């Protein structure tokens, strides 16, 4: 008799592919940044502004995405979001200047992507128990890393042979096709709050998140993590091209392959440690976040002081591994202190907080590049990464244990 994949894991596979394109559509801009900058005659601060605006739009729309994810069908939110950002990605290939990039790349693409994570993570959480939740979320998270690697390699080759615009056309078209397939394969879901008045639902979600000291501390830590990480994503390929004179394909490979492959290892290591230990020690998920930040920070400094390609690749791999450790428990640690029916909103609130407060980092590195260089920017990001661990120590010491007793 033919064995079939349990639906809870088939769901993860489909969401993995969707998240792959979510991140791939972001990364193709980063790896082709210098090509786009040269072709459109933009300054470093202007191309940095495109990344900053995308994060800003994400942050503004995430609360709306969270509310809808707790109220409406998460399946259709995900499918519609995928369709929107894929069409916007295709149209980005027609951009002729900064206004078009901001409208199509930052507003339309960023707006579509904002609606994905709250519904996707909650849908996974609803279909997986505590014993497999972090592993399932981490498996989904690996799409981010693989998306960065593969999209960077494909996009640079497409740009070399057909121009940078072709990458946006092809990746966007693939996303449109995927949206149709997911509409067919993902089962309908019913919101736990479908009959609850919208005002009451919003009020309950706001109280669940904003009255949780641990949720606030997790949000502050995630802000520092995102501030450093987004700057690395946007400027990493350009840094390798400028500092080590690598061609775009080689720079895209180094900036994506080494950190993202290491992140895949890190995310599964962190997830399995947490899932195996959470029954005995409830604070293990927050410890995974701390380990990721404290041990990952030195690799920013190593990347900024590297004198050759080998050393910088080692630094990128080290950063990626501990980034994966952090990623493995980002949402699982939040869900430990938020009741299930408000988790989509809680996901949107923590991401909103992080994106809005960290969105200026790509622009900031572009502004600082003429004075301190991108290497100096790496050092600055390392400091932020390390400082982000402080609120997590506070949570372990003062707030987490009390809230776990209420919500576990």
C-alpha angles and dihedrals in degrees: 000000000000114000119226129206111255109254093240089063095039086056090054090051093053093045089047090058092046092049089048090062091041090061097032091057088055096045098051088067091051097049092045094042096114092046091051092043092052096043095048096036096238129160124236092255091050095054088044088054090060090060092043092051091050091055091045092053090046091053095048095049099041095085089054089048091050094050092049091046090058093043109035138040109298090204093062094041089056094045094048092046091051091050093049098050092042093054089046090051091054091050091049086071088068094056117131101182149350097295092055092046092052093046097045103026102033105027106029099031093037091046093053093046091051091068095053109069102050093052096038096050093045091048090053091046092052092052097046131061125223091271094063103019100098091042092051093046090047092050088053089047092057088071086073091059097041090045090056093049101044097037091051093053095044095043095052092049092048090049092049094053104028107015131264094282093066092066092060092047094051099042091046093050091051090053092053090053091048091053089058092049093049092050086058101043108035113087120235114262129205119221116237087224101043093120097040119104111258094235092052091047093051091046092050092048092049091050093046092055106030095045091053111092090193092055089053092050091048089051093052091050092048090052092059091044092051093044091060098033097051091050089052092049096049099041103027097092092044090049091055092047094049101038100037100024093236121164116249095259094050092044091049090049095049094043093051111024101053100043095038097047089049089049091056089057092044096049093054093043091052094044096049093046090051097044092047094046104036093088091060101032118026094192094063094100093058090046088057089055091050093049090051093053102038096045094036096054097073090060091065088059092047091051091050094050098039114129098195142025095259094057094046090050090052088051092050091049092049091049090048095051095053091040086058091051088055094044092052093072105024096110099022090060090051093048090055089070100034124073113242100251092060099043097103091054091044090053090051093047095051092046092046091052092048097044097046094049096041100038094097095064098090090048091044093055089049090052094046095043096088092052109033099014126228090285090061088049089056090056091050092051090051091057091051091048092054096045089052089072093066097081089050092057088050090052092051092048102042118011117019101073094053094049095045090059089058101043109028 
